[in-house]
CSV table of C-alpha atoms in Angstrom, one decimal:
chain,number,residue,atom,x,y,z
A,1,MET,CA,53.5,-22.3,3.0
A,2,VAL,CA,50.9,-19.9,4.4
A,3,LEU,CA,47.9,-21.8,3.0
A,4,GLU,CA,47.4,-25.4,2.3
A,5,MET,CA,44.1,-26.8,1.1
A,6,ASN,CA,43.9,-30.6,0.0
A,7,GLY,CA,41.1,-32.6,-1.6
A,8,ILE,CA,38.2,-29.9,-0.9
A,9,ARG,CA,34.8,-31.1,-1.5
A,10,LYS,CA,31.7,-29.1,-1.0
A,11,SER,CA,28.1,-29.7,-2.0
A,12,PHE,CA,25.1,-27.4,-1.7
A,13,GLY,CA,22.5,-30.0,-1.6
A,14,SER,CA,22.8,-32.5,-4.6
A,15,LEU,CA,25.0,-29.9,-6.4
A,16,GLU,CA,28.8,-30.5,-5.9
A,17,VAL,CA,30.5,-27.2,-6.5
A,18,LEU,CA,33.9,-28.0,-5.4
A,19,LYS,CA,35.3,-31.4,-6.7
A,20,ASN,CA,38.6,-32.4,-4.9
A,21,ILE,CA,40.3,-29.0,-5.1
A,22,SER,CA,43.8,-28.7,-3.7
A,23,MET,CA,45.7,-25.4,-3.6
A,24,GLN,CA,48.9,-24.1,-2.0
A,25,VAL,CA,49.8,-20.7,-1.4
A,26,ASP,CA,53.4,-19.7,-0.3
A,27,SER,CA,54.5,-16.7,1.5
A,28,GLY,CA,54.8,-13.5,-0.6
A,29,GLU,CA,52.8,-15.2,-3.6
A,30,VAL,CA,50.0,-13.5,-5.4
A,31,VAL,CA,47.5,-16.2,-6.8
A,32,SER,CA,44.7,-15.1,-9.3
A,33,ILE,CA,41.7,-17.3,-9.5
A,34,ILE,CA,39.7,-16.8,-12.7
A,35,GLY,CA,36.9,-18.7,-14.4
A,36,PRO,CA,33.2,-18.5,-15.5
A,37,SER,CA,30.3,-17.8,-12.9
A,38,GLY,CA,29.2,-20.8,-11.0
A,39,SER,CA,32.8,-22.4,-11.4
A,40,GLY,CA,33.2,-22.4,-7.8
A,41,LYS,CA,36.0,-20.0,-7.3
A,42,SER,CA,34.1,-17.8,-4.7
A,43,THR,CA,33.0,-20.9,-2.9
A,44,LEU,CA,36.6,-22.0,-2.5
A,45,LEU,CA,37.4,-18.6,-1.1
A,46,ARG,CA,34.5,-18.7,1.3
A,47,CYS,CA,35.6,-22.3,2.3
A,48,ALA,CA,39.2,-21.1,3.0
A,49,THR,CA,37.7,-18.3,5.3
A,50,PHE,CA,35.4,-20.7,7.0
A,51,LEU,CA,32.4,-18.9,6.0
A,52,GLU,CA,31.1,-22.1,4.3
A,53,THR,CA,32.1,-25.6,6.0
A,54,ILE,CA,33.6,-28.1,3.7
A,55,ASP,CA,32.3,-31.7,3.3
A,56,SER,CA,35.7,-33.3,3.1
A,57,GLY,CA,39.4,-32.3,2.8
A,58,GLU,CA,42.2,-30.6,4.6
A,59,ILE,CA,42.9,-26.8,5.5
A,60,PHE,CA,46.1,-25.7,7.1
A,61,TYR,CA,47.3,-22.0,7.9
A,62,THR,CA,51.0,-21.8,8.3
A,63,ASP,CA,51.1,-25.7,8.6
A,64,LYS,CA,48.6,-25.5,11.7
A,65,PRO,CA,45.6,-27.8,10.9
A,66,ALA,CA,42.2,-25.7,10.9
A,67,VAL,CA,40.3,-29.0,9.2
A,68,THR,CA,41.4,-32.3,8.9
A,69,THR,CA,39.3,-35.5,7.4
A,70,ASN,CA,38.5,-38.5,9.6
A,71,GLU,CA,38.5,-42.1,8.6
A,72,ALA,CA,34.8,-41.8,7.4
A,73,GLY,CA,35.9,-39.1,4.9
A,74,LYS,CA,34.1,-36.3,6.7
A,75,ALA,CA,35.7,-33.0,7.4
A,76,VAL,CA,36.5,-32.3,11.1
A,77,TYR,CA,37.1,-28.8,12.1
A,78,VAL,CA,39.3,-27.9,15.2
A,79,LYS,CA,37.7,-26.5,18.2
A,80,ALA,CA,36.3,-23.1,18.1
A,81,ALA,CA,39.0,-21.6,20.2
A,82,GLU,CA,41.7,-22.9,17.9
A,83,LEU,CA,39.8,-22.0,14.9
A,84,ASN,CA,39.2,-18.3,16.1
A,85,LYS,CA,43.2,-18.1,16.5
A,86,LEU,CA,43.6,-19.2,13.0
A,87,LYS,CA,41.0,-16.6,11.8
A,88,GLN,CA,43.5,-14.0,12.9
A,89,LYS,CA,45.9,-15.5,9.9
A,90,PHE,CA,43.8,-14.2,7.1
A,91,GLY,CA,41.7,-11.2,5.8
A,92,LEU,CA,39.0,-11.1,3.4
A,93,VAL,CA,37.9,-8.3,1.1
A,94,PHE,CA,34.3,-8.6,-0.2
A,95,GLN,CA,32.7,-7.8,-3.5
A,96,GLN,CA,30.2,-5.6,-1.6
A,97,PHE,CA,32.8,-4.0,0.6
A,98,ASN,CA,30.4,-4.8,3.7
A,99,LEU,CA,32.0,-1.9,5.8
A,100,PHE,CA,30.0,-1.1,9.0
A,101,PRO,CA,27.8,1.8,7.9
A,102,HIS,CA,27.2,3.3,11.5
A,103,TYR,CA,31.0,3.6,11.9
A,104,SER,CA,33.3,6.3,10.6
A,105,VAL,CA,36.0,5.1,8.3
A,106,LEU,CA,38.5,5.3,11.0
A,107,LYS,CA,36.4,3.2,13.5
A,108,ASN,CA,35.7,0.6,10.7
A,109,ILE,CA,39.6,0.1,10.8
A,110,VAL,CA,40.5,0.2,14.4
A,111,ASP,CA,37.4,-1.4,15.9
A,112,ALA,CA,38.5,-4.9,15.5
A,113,PRO,CA,42.2,-4.5,16.5
A,114,LEU,CA,40.9,-2.8,19.6
A,115,HIS,CA,38.0,-5.0,20.7
A,116,VAL,CA,38.9,-8.2,19.3
A,117,GLU,CA,42.7,-8.4,19.4
A,118,LYS,CA,42.7,-6.1,22.4
A,119,ARG,CA,45.8,-4.2,21.2
A,120,PRO,CA,46.9,-0.7,22.6
A,121,LYS,CA,44.9,2.2,21.5
A,122,ASP,CA,47.9,4.5,20.4
A,123,GLU,CA,49.5,1.9,18.4
A,124,VAL,CA,46.1,0.7,16.8
A,125,TYR,CA,45.2,4.5,15.8
A,126,ALA,CA,48.6,5.2,14.5
A,127,GLU,CA,48.7,2.2,12.2
A,128,ALA,CA,45.2,2.9,11.0
A,129,MET,CA,46.4,6.4,10.0
A,130,GLU,CA,49.4,4.9,8.2
A,131,LEU,CA,47.0,2.4,6.6
A,132,LEU,CA,44.7,5.1,5.3
A,133,LYS,CA,47.5,7.3,3.9
A,134,LYS,CA,48.7,4.1,2.2
A,135,MET,CA,45.0,4.0,0.7
A,136,ASP,CA,45.0,7.8,-0.3
A,137,LEU,CA,42.3,8.4,2.2
A,138,GLU,CA,44.0,10.1,5.1
A,139,ASN,CA,41.6,13.0,4.7
A,140,ARG,CA,38.3,10.9,4.8
A,141,ALA,CA,39.2,9.3,8.3
A,142,LYS,CA,36.1,10.9,9.8
A,143,ALA,CA,33.8,10.4,7.0
A,144,TYR,CA,31.2,7.7,7.1
A,145,PRO,CA,31.0,5.0,4.4
A,146,CYS,CA,27.7,6.3,2.8
A,147,GLN,CA,29.6,9.5,2.1
A,148,LEU,CA,32.5,7.8,0.0
A,149,SER,CA,32.3,6.6,-3.5
A,150,GLY,CA,32.6,2.5,-4.2
A,151,GLY,CA,36.3,2.6,-5.1
A,152,GLN,CA,37.0,4.6,-1.7
A,153,GLN,CA,34.8,2.2,0.4
A,154,GLN,CA,36.7,-0.9,-1.1
A,155,ARG,CA,39.9,0.7,0.0
A,156,VAL,CA,38.7,1.3,3.5
A,157,ALA,CA,37.7,-2.4,3.5
A,158,ILE,CA,41.3,-3.3,2.3
A,159,ALA,CA,42.7,-1.1,5.1
A,160,ARG,CA,40.3,-2.7,7.7
A,161,ALA,CA,41.5,-6.2,6.6
A,162,LEU,CA,45.1,-5.0,6.7
A,163,ALA,CA,44.7,-3.6,10.3
A,164,MET,CA,44.3,-7.3,11.7
A,165,LYS,CA,47.9,-7.9,10.3
A,166,PRO,CA,46.8,-11.0,8.2
A,167,ASP,CA,49.4,-13.5,7.0
A,168,ILE,CA,47.2,-13.8,3.7
A,169,LEU,CA,44.8,-11.6,2.3
A,170,PHE,CA,41.7,-12.8,0.1
A,171,PHE,CA,39.9,-10.8,-2.2
A,172,ASP,CA,36.3,-12.1,-3.5
A,173,GLU,CA,36.0,-10.1,-6.9
A,174,PRO,CA,37.1,-6.8,-5.3
A,175,THR,CA,36.2,-4.7,-8.3
A,176,SER,CA,33.0,-6.5,-9.6
A,177,ALA,CA,30.5,-3.9,-7.8
A,178,LEU,CA,32.6,-1.0,-9.0
A,179,ASP,CA,32.2,1.5,-12.0
A,180,PRO,CA,34.6,0.8,-14.6
A,181,GLU,CA,36.2,4.2,-13.6
A,182,LEU,CA,36.7,3.2,-10.1
A,183,THR,CA,38.2,-0.2,-10.3
A,184,GLY,CA,41.7,1.2,-11.4
A,185,GLU,CA,42.1,2.8,-7.9
A,186,VAL,CA,41.3,-0.3,-6.2
A,187,LEU,CA,43.5,-2.4,-8.5
A,188,LYS,CA,46.3,-0.2,-8.1
A,189,VAL,CA,46.2,-0.6,-4.1
A,190,ILE,CA,46.3,-4.3,-4.7
A,191,ARG,CA,49.1,-4.1,-7.0
A,192,ARG,CA,51.1,-1.8,-4.5
A,193,LEU,CA,50.5,-4.7,-1.8
A,194,ALA,CA,51.8,-7.2,-4.4
A,195,GLU,CA,55.0,-5.2,-4.8
A,196,GLU,CA,55.4,-5.2,-0.8
A,197,LYS,CA,55.1,-9.0,-1.0
A,198,MET,CA,51.9,-9.3,0.7
A,199,THR,CA,50.3,-13.0,0.3
A,200,MET,CA,47.3,-12.7,-1.6
A,201,VAL,CA,44.5,-14.7,-3.5
A,202,VAL,CA,42.3,-12.7,-5.8
A,203,VAL,CA,39.1,-14.1,-7.3
A,204,THR,CA,38.8,-11.6,-10.4
A,205,HIS,CA,37.2,-11.1,-13.7
A,206,GLU,CA,40.0,-8.6,-14.5
A,207,MET,CA,42.4,-10.5,-16.9
A,208,PRO,CA,44.8,-7.9,-17.6
A,209,PHE,CA,45.2,-7.2,-13.9
A,210,ALA,CA,45.5,-11.0,-13.1
A,211,ARG,CA,48.2,-11.3,-15.8
A,212,ALA,CA,50.3,-8.3,-14.8
A,213,VAL,CA,50.1,-8.7,-10.9
A,214,SER,CA,50.0,-12.4,-10.0
A,215,ASN,CA,52.6,-15.1,-9.8
A,216,ARG,CA,50.3,-17.9,-10.7
A,217,VAL,CA,46.8,-18.2,-12.3
A,218,ILE,CA,44.4,-20.7,-11.5
A,219,PHE,CA,41.6,-21.4,-13.9
A,220,MET,CA,38.6,-23.1,-12.6
A,221,ASP,CA,35.4,-24.5,-14.2
A,222,GLN,CA,32.6,-26.6,-12.9
A,223,GLY,CA,34.3,-27.0,-9.5
A,224,VAL,CA,37.7,-28.3,-10.6
A,225,ILE,CA,41.0,-26.6,-11.3
A,226,VAL,CA,41.3,-27.1,-15.1
A,227,GLU,CA,44.8,-25.3,-15.4
A,228,GLN,CA,47.1,-23.3,-13.4
A,229,GLY,CA,50.8,-21.9,-13.6
A,230,ASP,CA,52.7,-18.9,-14.7
A,231,PRO,CA,50.2,-16.0,-15.9
A,232,GLU,CA,52.2,-15.5,-19.2
A,233,LEU,CA,51.7,-19.5,-19.8
A,234,VAL,CA,47.9,-19.5,-18.8
A,235,PHE,CA,47.2,-16.4,-20.7
A,236,GLY,CA,49.6,-16.8,-23.4
A,237,ALA,CA,49.6,-20.5,-24.1
A,238,PRO,CA,46.9,-22.2,-22.4
A,239,GLN,CA,47.2,-26.0,-22.8
A,240,GLN,CA,43.4,-27.1,-21.9
A,241,GLU,CA,40.8,-26.5,-24.5
A,242,ARG,CA,38.1,-25.3,-21.8
A,243,THR,CA,40.8,-22.6,-20.7
A,244,LYS,CA,41.2,-21.5,-24.5
A,245,GLN,CA,37.6,-21.3,-25.0
A,246,PHE,CA,37.0,-19.3,-21.8
A,247,LEU,CA,39.8,-16.8,-22.7
A,248,ARG,CA,38.6,-16.4,-26.3
A,249,ASN,CA,35.1,-15.7,-25.0
A,250,TYR,CA,36.4,-13.3,-22.8
A,251,GLN,CA,38.5,-11.4,-25.4
A,252,GLN,CA,35.4,-10.9,-27.7
B,1,MET,CA,-18.9,21.6,38.2
B,2,SER,CA,-16.1,24.3,37.7
B,3,LEU,CA,-13.4,23.6,34.9
B,4,TYR,CA,-11.0,23.6,37.8
B,5,THR,CA,-12.7,20.7,39.8
B,6,MET,CA,-13.2,18.8,36.4
B,7,LEU,CA,-9.6,19.0,35.5
B,8,SER,CA,-8.4,18.2,39.1
B,9,THR,CA,-10.7,15.0,38.9
B,10,MET,CA,-9.3,14.2,35.6
B,11,ALA,CA,-5.7,14.6,36.4
B,12,ASP,CA,-5.8,11.4,38.6
B,13,GLY,CA,-7.0,9.8,35.5
B,14,MET,CA,-4.3,11.3,33.4
B,15,LEU,CA,-1.7,9.8,36.0
B,16,LYS,CA,-3.3,6.4,35.5
B,17,THR,CA,-3.1,6.6,31.9
B,18,CYS,CA,0.6,7.3,32.0
B,19,ALA,CA,1.0,4.6,34.4
B,20,ILE,CA,-0.4,2.2,31.8
B,21,PHE,CA,1.6,3.8,29.0
B,22,PHE,CA,4.9,3.8,30.8
B,23,LEU,CA,4.5,0.2,32.2
B,24,THR,CA,3.6,-1.3,29.0
B,25,VAL,CA,6.5,0.1,27.1
B,26,LEU,CA,9.0,-0.7,29.9
B,27,PHE,CA,7.7,-4.4,29.8
B,28,SER,CA,6.7,-5.0,26.3
B,29,MET,CA,9.6,-3.6,24.4
B,30,PRO,CA,12.1,-6.1,26.2
B,31,LEU,CA,9.6,-8.9,26.1
B,32,GLY,CA,9.2,-8.4,22.5
B,33,MET,CA,13.0,-8.8,22.0
B,34,ILE,CA,12.5,-12.3,23.6
B,35,VAL,CA,9.6,-13.2,21.6
B,36,MET,CA,11.3,-12.2,18.6
B,37,LEU,CA,14.4,-14.5,19.5
B,38,LEU,CA,11.9,-17.4,20.1
B,39,ARG,CA,10.2,-16.7,16.9
B,40,ARG,CA,13.5,-17.0,15.1
B,41,SER,CA,14.2,-20.3,17.2
B,42,LYS,CA,15.7,-23.2,15.3
B,43,ILE,CA,13.5,-25.3,17.5
B,44,LYS,CA,10.4,-26.1,15.3
B,45,PRO,CA,7.8,-26.4,18.1
B,46,VAL,CA,9.0,-23.1,19.8
B,47,GLN,CA,8.6,-21.3,16.6
B,48,TRP,CA,5.1,-22.6,16.2
B,49,ILE,CA,4.1,-21.7,19.7
B,50,VAL,CA,5.4,-18.2,19.3
B,51,LYS,CA,3.7,-18.0,15.6
B,52,ILE,CA,0.3,-18.9,17.4
B,53,TYR,CA,0.8,-16.4,20.1
B,54,ILE,CA,1.6,-13.7,17.6
B,55,ALA,CA,-1.4,-14.7,15.4
B,56,VAL,CA,-3.8,-14.6,18.5
B,57,MET,CA,-2.4,-11.3,19.9
B,58,ARG,CA,-2.8,-9.6,16.5
B,59,GLY,CA,-6.0,-11.4,15.3
B,60,THR,CA,-8.4,-10.5,18.2
B,61,PRO,CA,-9.4,-7.2,19.7
B,62,LEU,CA,-7.1,-5.9,22.6
B,63,MET,CA,-10.5,-5.1,24.4
B,64,LEU,CA,-11.4,-8.8,24.5
B,65,GLN,CA,-8.1,-9.8,25.5
B,66,LEU,CA,-8.2,-7.4,28.5
B,67,LEU,CA,-11.4,-8.9,29.4
B,68,ALA,CA,-10.1,-12.4,29.0
B,69,TRP,CA,-7.0,-11.5,31.1
B,70,TYR,CA,-9.2,-10.0,33.8
B,71,PHE,CA,-12.0,-12.3,34.1
B,72,GLY,CA,-10.2,-15.6,32.7
B,73,PRO,CA,-8.5,-16.5,36.0
B,74,TYR,CA,-12.1,-16.5,37.8
B,75,TYR,CA,-13.9,-18.2,35.2
B,76,LEU,CA,-11.3,-20.9,34.5
B,77,PHE,CA,-9.9,-21.6,37.8
B,78,GLY,CA,-12.3,-20.0,40.3
B,79,TRP,CA,-9.7,-17.5,41.7
B,80,SER,CA,-10.6,-14.4,43.3
B,81,ILE,CA,-9.9,-11.4,41.1
B,82,ARG,CA,-10.0,-8.8,43.8
B,83,GLY,CA,-7.2,-6.3,43.6
B,84,TYR,CA,-6.2,-7.8,40.4
B,85,ARG,CA,-7.7,-5.1,37.9
B,86,PHE,CA,-4.3,-3.1,37.3
B,87,THR,CA,-2.2,-6.0,37.0
B,88,ALA,CA,-4.7,-7.5,34.3
B,89,ILE,CA,-4.5,-4.2,32.4
B,90,ILE,CA,-0.7,-4.2,32.3
B,91,LEU,CA,-0.6,-8.0,31.4
B,92,GLY,CA,-3.0,-7.4,28.7
B,93,PHE,CA,-1.3,-4.5,27.1
B,94,THR,CA,2.2,-6.0,27.5
B,95,MET,CA,1.4,-9.3,26.0
B,96,ASN,CA,-0.3,-7.5,23.2
B,97,TYR,CA,2.3,-5.0,22.4
B,98,ALA,CA,5.3,-7.5,22.7
B,99,ALA,CA,3.8,-9.4,19.9
B,100,TYR,CA,3.8,-6.3,17.7
B,101,PHE,CA,7.0,-5.2,18.8
B,102,ALA,CA,8.5,-8.7,18.1
B,103,GLU,CA,7.4,-8.4,14.6
B,104,ILE,CA,8.7,-5.0,14.2
B,105,TYR,CA,12.2,-6.1,15.5
B,106,ARG,CA,12.1,-9.3,13.2
B,107,GLY,CA,11.8,-7.0,10.3
B,108,GLY,CA,14.5,-4.8,11.5
B,109,ILE,CA,16.9,-8.2,11.9
B,110,GLU,CA,16.0,-9.5,8.8
B,111,SER,CA,16.6,-6.2,6.8
B,112,ILE,CA,20.4,-6.2,7.8
B,113,PRO,CA,22.4,-7.9,4.9
B,114,ASN,CA,24.2,-10.9,5.4
B,115,GLY,CA,27.6,-9.4,4.5
B,116,GLN,CA,27.4,-7.4,7.8
B,117,TYR,CA,27.5,-10.9,9.8
B,118,GLU,CA,30.2,-12.3,7.5
B,119,ALA,CA,32.5,-9.0,7.6
B,120,ALA,CA,32.3,-9.3,11.5
B,121,GLU,CA,32.9,-13.0,11.6
B,122,VAL,CA,36.1,-12.8,9.4
B,123,LEU,CA,37.4,-10.0,11.6
B,124,GLY,CA,37.0,-12.3,14.6
B,125,TYR,CA,34.1,-10.6,16.5
B,126,SER,CA,32.2,-12.9,18.8
B,127,LYS,CA,28.5,-13.6,18.3
B,128,ILE,CA,27.6,-11.4,21.3
B,129,GLN,CA,29.9,-8.7,20.0
B,130,THR,CA,28.5,-8.9,16.4
B,131,PHE,CA,25.0,-8.4,17.8
B,132,PHE,CA,25.5,-5.6,20.2
B,133,LYS,CA,28.1,-3.9,18.1
B,134,ILE,CA,27.2,-4.3,14.5
B,135,ILE,CA,23.8,-5.5,14.1
B,136,LEU,CA,21.6,-3.9,16.8
B,137,PRO,CA,22.6,-0.4,16.1
B,138,GLN,CA,21.6,-0.7,12.7
B,139,VAL,CA,18.3,-2.4,13.5
B,140,ILE,CA,17.4,0.4,15.9
B,141,LYS,CA,17.9,2.9,13.1
B,142,THR,CA,15.7,1.0,10.8
B,143,ILE,CA,12.7,0.0,13.1
B,144,LEU,CA,12.4,3.7,14.8
B,145,PRO,CA,9.8,5.0,12.5
B,146,SER,CA,7.5,1.8,13.1
B,147,VAL,CA,8.3,1.8,16.7
B,148,THR,CA,7.2,5.6,16.8
B,149,ASN,CA,3.8,4.4,15.0
B,150,GLU,CA,3.3,1.6,17.6
B,151,VAL,CA,4.0,3.8,20.6
B,152,ILE,CA,1.4,6.5,19.5
B,153,THR,CA,-1.1,3.7,18.9
B,154,LEU,CA,-0.4,2.5,22.7
B,155,VAL,CA,-1.1,6.0,23.9
B,156,LYS,CA,-4.6,6.1,22.4
B,157,ASP,CA,-5.1,2.2,23.2
B,158,THR,CA,-4.9,3.0,26.9
B,159,SER,CA,-8.2,4.2,26.8
B,160,LEU,CA,-9.5,0.6,26.2
B,161,ALA,CA,-8.7,-0.1,30.0
B,162,PHE,CA,-12.0,1.7,30.6
B,163,ALA,CA,-13.5,-1.9,29.8
B,164,LEU,CA,-12.4,-3.1,32.9
B,165,ALA,CA,-13.9,-0.1,34.7
B,166,TYR,CA,-10.4,1.2,35.4
B,167,SER,CA,-10.6,5.0,36.0
B,168,GLU,CA,-8.3,6.2,33.4
B,169,VAL,CA,-8.6,9.5,31.5
B,170,PHE,CA,-11.2,8.3,29.1
B,171,ALA,CA,-13.4,6.1,31.7
B,172,LEU,CA,-13.4,9.4,33.9
B,173,ALA,CA,-14.3,11.6,31.0
B,174,LYS,CA,-17.2,9.2,30.1
B,175,GLN,CA,-18.3,9.2,33.7
B,176,ILE,CA,-18.1,13.0,34.2
B,177,ALA,CA,-19.8,13.6,30.9
B,178,ALA,CA,-22.8,11.6,31.7
B,179,SER,CA,-23.4,13.1,35.3
B,180,GLN,CA,-22.8,16.6,34.2
B,181,THR,CA,-24.3,16.3,30.8
B,182,SER,CA,-21.3,18.1,29.3
B,183,PHE,CA,-19.1,17.5,26.4
B,184,THR,CA,-16.2,19.4,27.9
B,185,PRO,CA,-14.8,16.2,29.8
B,186,TYR,CA,-14.4,14.7,26.3
B,187,VAL,CA,-12.6,17.7,24.8
B,188,VAL,CA,-10.2,17.7,27.8
B,189,ALA,CA,-9.6,14.0,27.2
B,190,GLY,CA,-8.9,14.6,23.5
B,191,VAL,CA,-6.5,17.5,24.2
B,192,PHE,CA,-4.5,15.3,26.8
B,193,TYR,CA,-4.0,12.5,24.3
B,194,PHE,CA,-3.0,14.8,21.5
B,195,ILE,CA,-0.5,16.5,23.7
B,196,ALA,CA,0.8,13.2,25.0
B,197,ASN,CA,1.3,12.0,21.5
B,198,TYR,CA,2.9,15.3,20.4
B,199,VAL,CA,5.5,14.7,23.0
B,200,VAL,CA,6.1,11.1,21.9
B,201,ALA,CA,6.4,12.1,18.3
B,202,PHE,CA,8.8,15.0,19.3
B,203,VAL,CA,11.0,12.5,21.3
B,204,MET,CA,11.1,10.0,18.7
B,205,GLU,CA,11.8,12.5,16.0
B,206,ARG,CA,14.8,13.6,18.2
B,207,ILE,CA,16.1,9.8,18.6
B,208,GLU,CA,15.7,9.4,14.7
B,209,LYS,CA,17.8,12.6,14.1
B,210,ALA,CA,20.4,11.2,16.5
B,211,PHE,CA,20.6,8.2,14.0
B,212,ASN,CA,20.8,10.3,11.0
B,213,TYR,CA,24.7,10.7,10.7
B,214,TYR,CA,24.7,7.8,8.3
B,215,LYS,CA,22.4,6.0,5.7
């Protein structure tokens, strides 16, 4: 198991956005999370990547605890040093790309492996060029993010995350900030990663993509997992009324 | 008085003006950074104190502040202020400009989107790395135009030191103009300030250009 989340609860003030969510992701699995805005799917991803702290519940990466719950029912995070080690296990691709604008494409990719992981220079640069090739961007290595299209920027962001060699890669609505024309090139890259058995969790509104690429689909609404399973079943024969309604609205 | 003697007398004042300018820049820019950090402190009383400090520095005339820095110690504590003039001037200018720089820095820091911090955090950058490698270079680029403005204002504000009878270029110009009944010293002073600011603008433009490789 790459990721295990048990009984996650998270409130913003009096608003409970995650109500006892559990999710496991196996190695090589591609999980899509769908649902209406405000359903808590992005918050779930932000909790998994420690950008938000959970109120209670447990999080494990490759069976190593990151968060446990004490007797009082409060979440307890492991020590900062321990948590930083666990951070190396995942990567996150943002909706808004969040590339570093003052770094070239290549520097965006190599900087963290060089200065956070302190890996050898030759190796890091060679791998970065390899990644850029994979993203069809090898001729844009020297460009700056502002010179790239949104789709290109997002592919650089994916390369930047992959350069850290994560065990699992999270995508937070990776195509929502893109023109419809540009979503295809990003989805193609994610699809290729799925073929290579990269473990991924994708929060998305691209239903046909979720159906085609994922091994499992999770439908969330109002902070709970309403339904999950094989994409053909969730999309083809949803069991819950709420799921049917959501998919019906989506198709209109 | 020949133009040559006038210029050579005023040259000493120009040096003194430059001294005020450079020392103020040297002290107020880093101090502004500290003020900005305290202004953003999570400890409320610290925030309040800094807010009051900034309000006073921005809300009262710099000339009045200079007088307060110079004469304050005597009137408040009865201390001798002999030989203290230049220190009081640098203190006054530094404390005043640090407040302005702090607000410029704060604007710059707050303009950086949260996503930059989050991307750095997920990639494992430490807090210090995030600030110096990711945030600060972007902040410098955004605040450069405001800093240029502030530095140009400082060049002209140095003339306020005449209020403490410090013989910088403006005070000298006034003196000579009065004793020689001539307008020329003012013209010389004006040309001096203009050239100084031309140099400042030129240098800052160069620095801005160096940051132009990205948007």
